[in-house]
Amino acid sequence: PDVTIHHVLDGKQHIFTAVHDFEEKFHFIPASLHYPKKVSSDAFKSKLKQFSGKYDYILVDASPSHEIGATIDAADALLVVLSPDFPTVSTTVSTVRVIERSKKPILGLVLNRVHRKKFELGQKEIEETLGYSILSTLPEDTKMMKALSEMKPYTLLYPRRKLSKAYLTLAEALTGEQAVRSWWPF
């Protein structure tokens, strides 16, 4: 993308120029593929505050990288998204401990890219290891890669698939609100 959150953090763009719109209901700000600088928690928080009153919910998708501190600091609450494999669960333990030290609430776990195969760790084992409940299980769907390649939201391209329905159910559980179905065609 021409304008990313990193251009905003570098002072090269205003945050509203980095917002990309889809269908009036979904707006996002992409990140750069590579950003060699450490993201300042204060700068990130101050940029996000500019959205105050403009959006009902703001989701920040961050990997457990060197930027995780800025994300945790800016968040009101966190979801921990992970896949049900041993390497991911074992590295997620340290991420969960970092969040716990921040005193920010963890709403729960979201299992992503679930195949429902014997080689995956079970829900009970993951919950016991991490100490939090699984809120949602998102099935693996190869159509996600197609949506990514087209740079379009999966749920708008494939609204009737199981994964879209799982996203909708998760959103309803998190917000306590029923999703507006006028733009959701199932």
C-alpha angles and dihedrals in degrees: 000000000000095000124033138171087263092061086053093049090049089054093243095115138024113248093243091059089059094057115107118198132216121182095333090275101071125053127170143176115216126214128227117262090237127022113172097191127086111250113239113231091214094050092047093048093048092051092050091048088067087072092058109133093006098086134035092214135015119196120195116199110203134164120227090262134120088293094062092094092059091047094049092047092051095046128094090200137353141225117203111219118195143151119245098250129112099245093050095045092047093052091043089063090071092046090053091050091051090052092047091052088053089058090228114141119254108215092197145277130302116201109213132195093016116181097180091230130145092247091066123089114254125249094245092051092049093047092049092047096049099031096231136098124253108244097185143007115213114199123226112257123179089208086075089072090052091051090049092050090052090045092230130126110269092221092057094048096043109023095157098053123105093248093055090050090049090052090050092049091049091050091051092049093050097046099035086226132110110245118251100258096192090090095033108081103207 
